[in-house]
Backbone as JSON, one array per atom type, in Angstrom:
{
  "sequence": "XXXXXXXXXXXXXXXXXXXXXXXXXXXXXXXXXXXXXXXXXXXXXXXXXXXXXXXXXXXXXXXXXXXXXXXXXXXXXXXXXXXXXXXXXXXXXXXXXXXXXXXXXXXXXXXXXXXXXXXXXXXXXXXXXXXXXXXXXXXXXXXXXXXXXXXXXXXXXXXXXXXXXXXXXXXXXXXXXXXXXXXXXXXXXXXXXX",
  "N": [[-9.85, -15.98, -6.02], [-9.34, -16.98, -3.46], [-6.58, -16.97, -3.67], [-6.07, -14.27, -3.49], [-6.59, -13.75, -0.87], [-4.41, -14.91, 0.34], [-2.1, -13.82, -0.87], [-1.16, -10.63, -2.0], [0.5, -9.73, -4.05], [0.19, -9.52, -6.85], [-1.82, -7.62, -7.26], [-1.2, -5.5, -5.73], [-0.83, -2.04, -5.15], [-2.21, -1.24, -7.51], [-4.78, 0.42, -9.32], [-7.51, 1.24, -7.24], [-6.72, -0.48, -5.25], [-6.48, -0.12, -2.31], [-9.24, 0.1, -1.5], [-10.38, -2.36, -2.34], [-8.68, -4.2, -1.06], [-9.21, -3.65, 1.59], [-11.81, -4.75, 1.98], [-11.2, -7.48, 1.55], [-9.43, -7.92, 3.82], [-11.15, -7.45, 5.92], [-13.06, -9.49, 5.59], [-11.33, -11.72, 5.8], [-10.43, -11.45, 8.48], [-12.87, -11.77, 9.88], [-13.45, -14.42, 9.22], [-11.22, -15.74, 10.37], [-11.51, -15.26, 13.12], [-13.99, -16.52, 13.39], [-13.37, -19.16, 12.97], [-11.76, -19.7, 15.21], [-13.61, -19.25, 17.32], [-15.55, -21.18, 16.66], [-14.03, -23.53, 17.09], [-13.56, -23.39, 19.77], [-16.19, -23.62, 20.72], [-16.88, -26.17, 19.73], [-15.08, -27.78, 21.14], [-15.98, -27.31, 23.76], [-18.58, -28.25, 23.65], [-18.12, -30.97, 23.16], [-16.67, -31.85, 25.4], [-17.73, -30.62, 27.59], [-16.45, -28.83, 29.17], [-14.09, -26.15, 29.6], [-11.48, -26.81, 29.68], [-9.67, -28.23, 27.56], [-8.03, -29.61, 24.64], [-8.91, -28.31, 22.29], [-9.65, -25.79, 23.07], [-7.18, -24.63, 23.63], [-6.12, -24.66, 21.05], [-7.99, -22.92, 19.83], [-7.42, -20.52, 21.25], [-4.8, -20.07, 20.46], [-5.38, -19.73, 17.79], [-6.4, -17.21, 17.74], [-4.28, -15.52, 17.57], [-3.28, -15.16, 14.79], [-5.7, -14.13, 13.85], [-5.97, -11.76, 15.33], [-3.79, -10.41, 14.28], [-4.58, -10.05, 11.7], [-6.8, -8.41, 12.2], [-5.57, -6.02, 12.99], [-4.33, -5.37, 10.66], [-6.62, -4.99, 9.0], [-7.75, -2.75, 10.34], [-5.78, -0.82, 9.72], [-6.02, -0.74, 6.94], [-8.65, 0.28, 6.76], [-8.34, 2.95, 7.43], [-7.65, 4.38, 5.25], [-8.38, 5.57, 1.89], [-8.9, 4.66, -1.56], [-7.29, 6.05, -4.49], [-8.94, 8.88, -5.97], [-11.52, 8.93, -8.47], [-11.39, 11.06, -10.26], [-8.71, 11.82, -10.17], [-7.6, 9.43, -11.13], [-8.56, 9.39, -13.79], [-7.21, 11.54, -14.79], [-4.48, 10.7, -14.62], [-4.32, 8.32, -15.95], [-3.4, 8.09, -18.6], [-0.71, 8.25, -18.25], [0.06, 5.8, -17.34], [0.58, 4.16, -19.47], [2.99, 4.88, -20.52], [4.97, 4.92, -18.6], [6.46, 3.56, -15.63], [4.11, 3.03, -13.12], [2.49, 3.46, -9.98], [-0.23, 3.04, -7.79], [-2.07, 4.18, -4.93], [-0.26, 4.24, -2.53], [0.74, 3.85, 0.73], [2.83, 5.04, 3.07], [4.27, 4.21, 6.01], [5.47, 5.57, 9.05], [7.11, 5.95, 12.27], [5.96, 8.23, 13.37], [4.11, 9.29, 11.5], [1.74, 8.68, 8.94], [1.83, 8.49, 5.41], [-0.01, 9.2, 2.56], [0.07, 8.46, -0.79], [-1.31, 9.08, -3.76], [-0.65, 8.51, -6.47], [2.12, 7.39, -8.26], [5.02, 7.88, -10.36], [7.71, 6.55, -12.16], [10.23, 7.79, -13.86], [12.92, 7.31, -15.7], [15.61, 8.18, -13.56], [14.0, 9.58, -11.92], [11.6, 9.86, -9.46], [8.35, 10.56, -9.27], [5.85, 11.85, -7.32], [2.4, 12.03, -6.44], [0.09, 13.47, -4.23], [-3.0, 13.64, -2.62], [-3.29, 14.9, -0.35], [-3.01, 17.98, 1.03], [-1.68, 18.92, 3.13], [0.51, 17.4, 3.6], [3.77, 16.61, 4.79], [6.15, 17.15, 2.78], [9.0, 17.3, 2.74], [9.73, 15.59, 4.95], [8.66, 13.14, 4.08], [10.15, 12.81, 1.76], [12.75, 12.51, 2.77], [12.32, 10.19, 4.31], [11.82, 8.28, 2.22], [14.16, 8.44, 0.77], [15.94, 7.37, 2.72], [14.84, 4.77, 3.01], [15.08, 3.71, 0.4], [17.83, 3.79, 0.14], [18.59, 1.9, 1.97], [17.62, -0.32, 0.66], [19.51, -0.57, -1.29], [19.57, 1.15, -3.37], [20.94, 3.69, -5.09], [20.88, 6.42, -6.32], [18.08, 8.34, -6.67], [16.01, 10.74, -7.79], [13.55, 12.56, -6.07], [10.35, 13.9, -6.37], [7.65, 15.51, -5.06], [4.26, 16.24, -5.37], [1.35, 18.23, -4.83], [-0.53, 19.28, -6.32], [-2.47, 18.4, -8.95], [-2.31, 19.13, -11.76], [0.28, 20.22, -11.95], [1.74, 18.0, -11.26], [1.15, 16.1, -13.4], [2.09, 17.58, -15.52], [4.87, 17.69, -14.86], [5.58, 14.95, -15.07], [5.06, 14.49, -17.75], [6.85, 16.22, -18.96], [9.26, 15.04, -18.24], [9.05, 12.64, -19.56], [9.05, 13.53, -22.18], [11.65, 14.53, -22.46], [13.24, 12.45, -22.9], [14.58, 10.62, -21.1], [17.25, 8.6, -19.8], [17.07, 5.08, -19.55], [16.62, 3.83, -16.38], [18.77, 1.82, -14.58], [17.99, 0.38, -12.28], [15.21, 0.06, -12.15], [13.21, -1.93, -11.75], [13.93, -2.78, -9.22], [13.51, -0.45, -7.65], [10.71, -0.14, -7.92], [9.81, -2.53, -6.73], [10.87, -2.13, -4.15], [9.43, 0.09, -3.35], [6.82, -0.97, -3.26], [7.3, -2.88, -1.24], [7.72, -1.28, 1.06], [5.39, 0.0, 1.47], [1.91, 0.06, 2.51]],
  "CA": [[-10.21, -15.25, -4.81], [-8.52, -17.53, -2.36], [-5.21, -16.53, -4.0], [-5.96, -12.9, -3.08], [-6.5, -13.77, 0.6], [-3.07, -15.35, 0.71], [-0.99, -12.95, -1.4], [-1.64, -9.51, -2.83], [1.56, -9.18, -4.86], [-0.2, -9.2, -8.21], [-2.71, -6.47, -7.37], [-0.72, -4.42, -4.87], [-0.58, -0.75, -5.76], [-2.97, -0.96, -8.75], [-5.93, 1.31, -9.09], [-8.55, 0.77, -6.29], [-6.15, -1.46, -4.35], [-6.85, 0.03, -0.88], [-10.66, -0.18, -1.26], [-10.64, -3.73, -2.43], [-7.95, -4.96, -0.07], [-9.93, -3.38, 2.79], [-12.84, -5.72, 2.01], [-10.52, -8.77, 1.79], [-8.92, -7.96, 5.1], [-12.29, -7.56, 6.9], [-13.52, -10.84, 5.47], [-10.3, -12.64, 6.38], [-10.49, -11.26, 9.92], [-14.07, -12.36, 10.36], [-13.33, -15.9, 9.05], [-10.24, -16.24, 11.3], [-12.13, -15.25, 14.41], [-15.07, -17.49, 13.38], [-12.73, -20.5, 13.13], [-11.31, -19.8, 16.67], [-14.76, -19.36, 18.1], [-16.14, -22.48, 16.42], [-13.15, -24.58, 17.72], [-13.83, -23.35, 21.2], [-17.52, -24.2, 20.99], [-16.84, -27.64, 19.48], [-14.41, -28.41, 22.29], [-16.9, -27.17, 24.92], [-19.74, -29.16, 23.42], [-17.71, -32.34, 23.25], [-16.15, -32.26, 26.72], [-18.57, -29.89, 28.59], [-15.54, -28.04, 30.02], [-13.21, -25.3, 28.81], [-10.15, -27.36, 29.74], [-9.46, -29.25, 26.55], [-7.1, -29.25, 23.59], [-9.48, -27.44, 21.27], [-9.58, -24.43, 23.7], [-5.82, -24.19, 23.38], [-6.07, -24.32, 19.64], [-8.78, -21.73, 19.6], [-6.76, -19.38, 21.77], [-3.72, -19.84, 19.56], [-5.97, -19.23, 16.5], [-6.71, -15.77, 17.92], [-3.11, -14.73, 17.24], [-3.36, -14.68, 13.38], [-6.88, -13.33, 13.73], [-5.65, -10.46, 15.87], [-2.86, -9.73, 13.39], [-5.4, -9.66, 10.64], [-7.62, -7.3, 12.65], [-4.73, -4.86, 12.94], [-4.18, -5.02, 9.17], [-7.91, -4.43, 8.55], [-7.91, -1.38, 10.89], [-4.94, 0.03, 8.96], [-6.62, -0.46, 5.61], [-9.9, 1.11, 6.89], [-8.03, 4.33, 7.64], [-7.3, 5.04, 3.99], [-9.3, 5.33, 0.67], [-8.16, 4.65, -2.85], [-7.25, 7.28, -5.34], [-10.23, 9.25, -6.5], [-11.8, 8.68, -9.97], [-10.92, 12.28, -10.97], [-7.21, 11.6, -10.3], [-7.37, 8.29, -12.05], [-8.8, 9.82, -15.14], [-6.09, 12.52, -15.14], [-3.2, 10.12, -14.75], [-4.41, 7.05, -16.62], [-2.57, 8.18, -19.82], [0.7, 8.09, -17.84], [0.27, 4.39, -16.99], [0.99, 3.46, -20.7], [4.31, 5.38, -20.9], [5.96, 4.9, -17.51], [6.17, 2.63, -14.46], [3.32, 3.74, -12.17], [1.89, 2.76, -8.8], [-1.38, 3.7, -7.13], [-2.47, 3.89, -3.52], [0.86, 3.97, -1.74], [0.75, 4.34, 2.12], [4.1, 4.81, 3.73], [4.13, 4.38, 7.46], [6.69, 5.83, 9.85], [6.73, 5.92, 13.66], [5.22, 9.4, 13.74], [3.19, 9.72, 10.55], [1.4, 7.88, 7.79], [1.81, 9.32, 4.24], [-0.74, 8.59, 1.51], [0.43, 8.87, -2.14], [-2.3, 8.64, -4.71], [-0.04, 8.04, -7.71], [3.67, 7.55, -8.37], [5.6, 7.58, -11.64], [9.17, 6.44, -12.17], [10.69, 8.09, -15.21], [14.36, 7.34, -15.59], [16.0, 8.21, -12.22], [13.11, 10.52, -11.23], [10.42, 9.31, -8.9], [7.47, 11.68, -9.14], [4.74, 11.38, -6.48], [1.28, 12.85, -6.33], [-0.68, 13.29, -2.99], [-4.19, 14.5, -2.51], [-3.22, 15.59, 1.01], [-2.36, 19.29, 0.82], [-0.84, 19.22, 4.37], [1.58, 16.35, 3.75], [5.09, 17.13, 4.95], [6.93, 16.71, 1.65], [10.37, 17.09, 3.06], [9.86, 14.46, 5.81], [8.45, 11.99, 3.24], [11.28, 12.61, 0.83], [13.87, 11.96, 3.61], [12.01, 8.83, 4.65], [11.96, 7.5, 1.02], [15.64, 8.32, 0.49], [16.46, 6.4, 3.69], [14.39, 3.4, 2.72], [15.71, 3.25, -0.85], [19.24, 3.58, 0.4], [18.69, 0.58, 2.69], [17.45, -1.36, -0.4], [20.72, -0.6, -2.14], [19.37, 2.04, -4.5], [21.92, 4.78, -4.84], [20.42, 7.78, -6.65], [16.76, 8.56, -7.25], [15.45, 12.1, -7.51], [12.17, 12.46, -5.64], [9.54, 15.1, -6.47], [6.31, 15.34, -4.5], [3.35, 17.28, -5.81], [0.01, 18.15, -4.27], [-1.41, 19.83, -7.39], [-2.52, 17.41, -10.08], [-1.83, 19.68, -13.01], [1.81, 20.28, -11.92], [2.26, 16.59, -11.26], [1.08, 15.52, -14.77], [3.06, 18.37, -16.38], [6.2, 17.25, -14.56], [5.85, 13.63, -15.63], [5.07, 14.61, -19.24], [8.18, 16.89, -19.28], [10.31, 14.01, -18.01], [8.81, 11.68, -20.62], [9.44, 14.16, -23.44], [13.04, 14.81, -22.54], [13.95, 11.26, -23.3], [15.47, 10.26, -19.98], [17.87, 7.32, -19.92], [16.48, 3.92, -18.75], [17.24, 3.64, -15.09], [19.11, 0.37, -14.46], [17.39, -0.32, -11.07], [13.78, 0.38, -12.16], [12.48, -3.03, -11.08], [14.25, -2.71, -7.72], [12.8, 0.74, -7.08], [9.3, -0.44, -7.89], [9.62, -3.57, -5.72], [11.14, -1.49, -2.9], [8.24, 0.95, -2.97], [5.75, -1.91, -2.88], [7.63, -3.47, 0.07], [7.64, -0.42, 2.26], [4.04, 0.58, 1.52], [0.82, -0.78, 3.14]],
  "C": [[-9.47, -15.7, -3.6], [-7.06, -17.02, -2.47], [-5.07, -15.08, -3.37], [-5.9, -12.81, -1.56], [-5.08, -14.07, 1.08], [-1.99, -14.34, 0.3], [-1.64, -11.89, -2.22], [-0.61, -8.93, -3.82], [1.12, -8.78, -6.26], [-1.05, -7.93, -8.33], [-2.29, -5.32, -6.49], [-0.35, -3.15, -5.68], [-1.07, -0.57, -7.19], [-4.15, -0.06, -8.33], [-7.05, 0.63, -8.26], [-8.04, -0.35, -5.31], [-6.59, -1.33, -2.92], [-8.36, -0.29, -0.65], [-10.93, -1.7, -1.36], [-9.92, -4.59, -1.38], [-8.64, -4.77, 1.34], [-11.04, -4.44, 3.0], [-12.3, -7.1, 2.3], [-10.04, -8.93, 3.23], [-10.0, -8.14, 6.18], [-12.84, -9.0, 6.84], [-12.62, -11.85, 6.05], [-10.32, -12.61, 7.89], [-11.66, -11.95, 10.49], [-13.99, -13.92, 10.3], [-12.35, -16.46, 10.07], [-10.82, -16.31, 12.72], [-13.23, -16.3, 14.45], [-14.54, -18.86, 13.57], [-12.35, -20.72, 14.61], [-12.55, -20.05, 17.55], [-15.43, -20.72, 17.88], [-15.35, -23.64, 17.05], [-13.46, -24.59, 19.2], [-15.19, -23.9, 21.5], [-17.57, -25.65, 20.75], [-16.16, -28.36, 20.67], [-15.28, -28.4, 23.58], [-17.99, -28.12, 24.85], [-19.33, -30.57, 23.59], [-17.31, -32.73, 24.67], [-16.96, -31.56, 27.91], [-17.66, -29.13, 29.62], [-14.59, -27.2, 29.04], [-11.81, -25.97, 28.75], [-10.01, -28.52, 28.8], [-8.52, -28.7, 25.47], [-7.65, -28.2, 22.59], [-9.51, -26.01, 21.81], [-8.2, -23.87, 23.4], [-5.62, -23.8, 21.96], [-6.81, -23.13, 19.28], [-8.05, -20.49, 20.09], [-5.5, -19.05, 20.84], [-4.21, -19.32, 18.17], [-6.3, -17.76, 16.59], [-5.5, -14.9, 17.59], [-3.16, -14.22, 15.76], [-4.63, -13.84, 13.16], [-6.74, -11.92, 14.21], [-4.76, -9.68, 14.95], [-3.63, -9.27, 12.18], [-6.32, -8.5, 10.93], [-6.85, -6.03, 12.59], [-4.57, -4.4, 11.51], [-5.46, -4.46, 8.61], [-8.12, -2.97, 9.06], [-6.99, -0.43, 10.06], [-5.51, 0.32, 7.55], [-7.92, 0.41, 5.69], [-9.55, 2.56, 7.08], [-7.82, 5.09, 6.32], [-8.32, 4.7, 2.9], [-8.47, 5.35, -0.58], [-8.19, 6.01, -3.48], [-8.61, 7.59, -5.95], [-10.33, 9.01, -8.0], [-11.31, 9.85, -10.78], [-9.4, 12.18, -11.17], [-6.92, 10.51, -11.3], [-7.54, 8.64, -13.5], [-7.71, 10.77, -15.67], [-4.76, 11.81, -15.39], [-3.19, 8.77, -15.54], [-3.58, 6.96, -17.92], [-1.09, 7.95, -19.46], [1.02, 6.61, -17.66], [0.86, 3.62, -18.23], [2.42, 3.75, -21.0], [5.39, 5.24, -19.8], [5.57, 3.83, -16.47], [5.4, 3.45, -13.44], [2.84, 2.88, -11.08], [0.76, 3.63, -8.26], [-1.38, 3.34, -5.65], [-1.32, 3.39, -2.64], [0.65, 4.56, -0.31], [2.04, 4.0, 2.81], [3.95, 5.13, 5.19], [5.47, 4.59, 8.13], [6.24, 5.74, 11.34], [5.8, 7.07, 14.05], [4.02, 9.63, 12.78], [2.88, 8.66, 9.47], [1.28, 8.83, 6.58], [1.05, 8.54, 3.12], [-0.35, 9.25, 0.19], [-0.57, 8.2, -3.1], [-1.75, 7.92, -5.94], [1.41, 8.32, -7.73], [4.1, 7.12, -9.75], [7.12, 7.52, -11.5], [9.56, 6.61, -13.61], [12.23, 8.28, -15.13], [14.76, 7.27, -14.13], [15.12, 9.15, -11.37], [11.86, 9.8, -10.71], [9.5, 10.55, -8.49], [6.23, 11.19, -8.39], [3.66, 12.42, -6.46], [0.45, 12.52, -5.08], [-1.92, 14.2, -3.09], [-4.26, 15.23, -1.2], [-2.42, 16.82, 0.85], [-1.44, 19.59, 1.99], [0.25, 18.3, 4.57], [2.97, 17.06, 3.89], [6.0, 16.53, 3.89], [8.42, 16.42, 2.0], [10.62, 15.78, 3.93], [9.66, 13.14, 4.99], [9.62, 11.78, 2.28], [12.45, 12.04, 1.56], [13.6, 10.54, 3.96], [12.24, 7.87, 3.41], [13.42, 7.3, 0.65], [16.28, 7.28, 1.41], [16.12, 4.97, 3.36], [14.99, 2.84, 1.46], [17.16, 3.01, -0.71], [19.5, 2.24, 0.98], [18.45, -0.53, 1.73], [18.6, -1.47, -1.38], [20.58, 0.29, -3.41], [20.05, 3.33, -4.22], [21.27, 6.15, -5.15], [19.09, 7.76, -7.36], [16.39, 10.01, -6.81], [13.99, 11.92, -7.21], [11.5, 13.84, -5.73], [8.15, 14.8, -5.97], [5.39, 16.49, -4.83], [1.98, 17.1, -5.12], [-1.0, 18.79, -5.23], [-1.33, 18.9, -8.59], [-1.98, 17.89, -11.37], [-0.27, 19.8, -13.06], [2.35, 18.91, -11.87], [2.26, 16.02, -12.7], [1.98, 16.3, -15.67], [4.46, 17.9, -16.14], [6.53, 15.89, -15.21], [5.95, 13.68, -17.2], [6.37, 15.31, -19.67], [9.26, 15.87, -19.26], [10.23, 13.01, -19.2], [9.28, 12.28, -21.96], [10.87, 14.49, -23.54], [13.88, 13.58, -22.9], [14.94, 10.83, -22.29], [16.05, 8.82, -20.29], [17.12, 6.3, -19.13], [17.26, 3.79, -17.44], [17.51, 2.16, -14.88], [18.44, -0.42, -13.32], [15.88, -0.11, -11.04], [13.01, -0.68, -11.44], [12.71, -3.01, -9.56], [13.58, -1.6, -7.07], [11.37, 0.41, -6.93], [9.02, -1.45, -6.79], [9.91, -3.02, -4.32], [9.97, -0.62, -2.38], [7.08, 0.12, -2.61], [6.05, -2.53, -1.52], [7.4, -2.58, 1.23], [6.27, 0.32, 2.32], [3.09, -0.43, 2.06], [0.31, -1.69, 2.11]]
}
């Protein structure tokens, strides 16, 4: 459990990641603020004045606590992929590289992707948000992947679950070549998502 507070790399973008990470971020935030407050109280109790070294440490301790609070607020804005979607796409997890609960943030918009499959050089994304600007997200992902040194990935974004699963199954059945940068694409997507 302590390992999860420090690093999320093992569980990031697995099913229910956003919901469980939200809890960890809230607990971490409360603990960090509690440490700062307790240091301030201990310093005040010992010296009967605010002007002591523990007050400085407590104030500096508010910096990581505040950063954790921002992260907790970001996680609270989103929910994990629904159980209905998970049941529909679970079979794909065995045959292709998949990711759940991707949140891509830009300066203007946040994009939530419930499930992503990488089949050969095709990155197929499913969103439960019917109003998502697919073109803007596609451009953003192409830019981010290009910065990571990934040359050519075809991106398809679907908001209808049946069309998404059909597209992935078609790609799997056509026998696509193994993409040489599969691990780099997966890591890059994890890096640029919440």
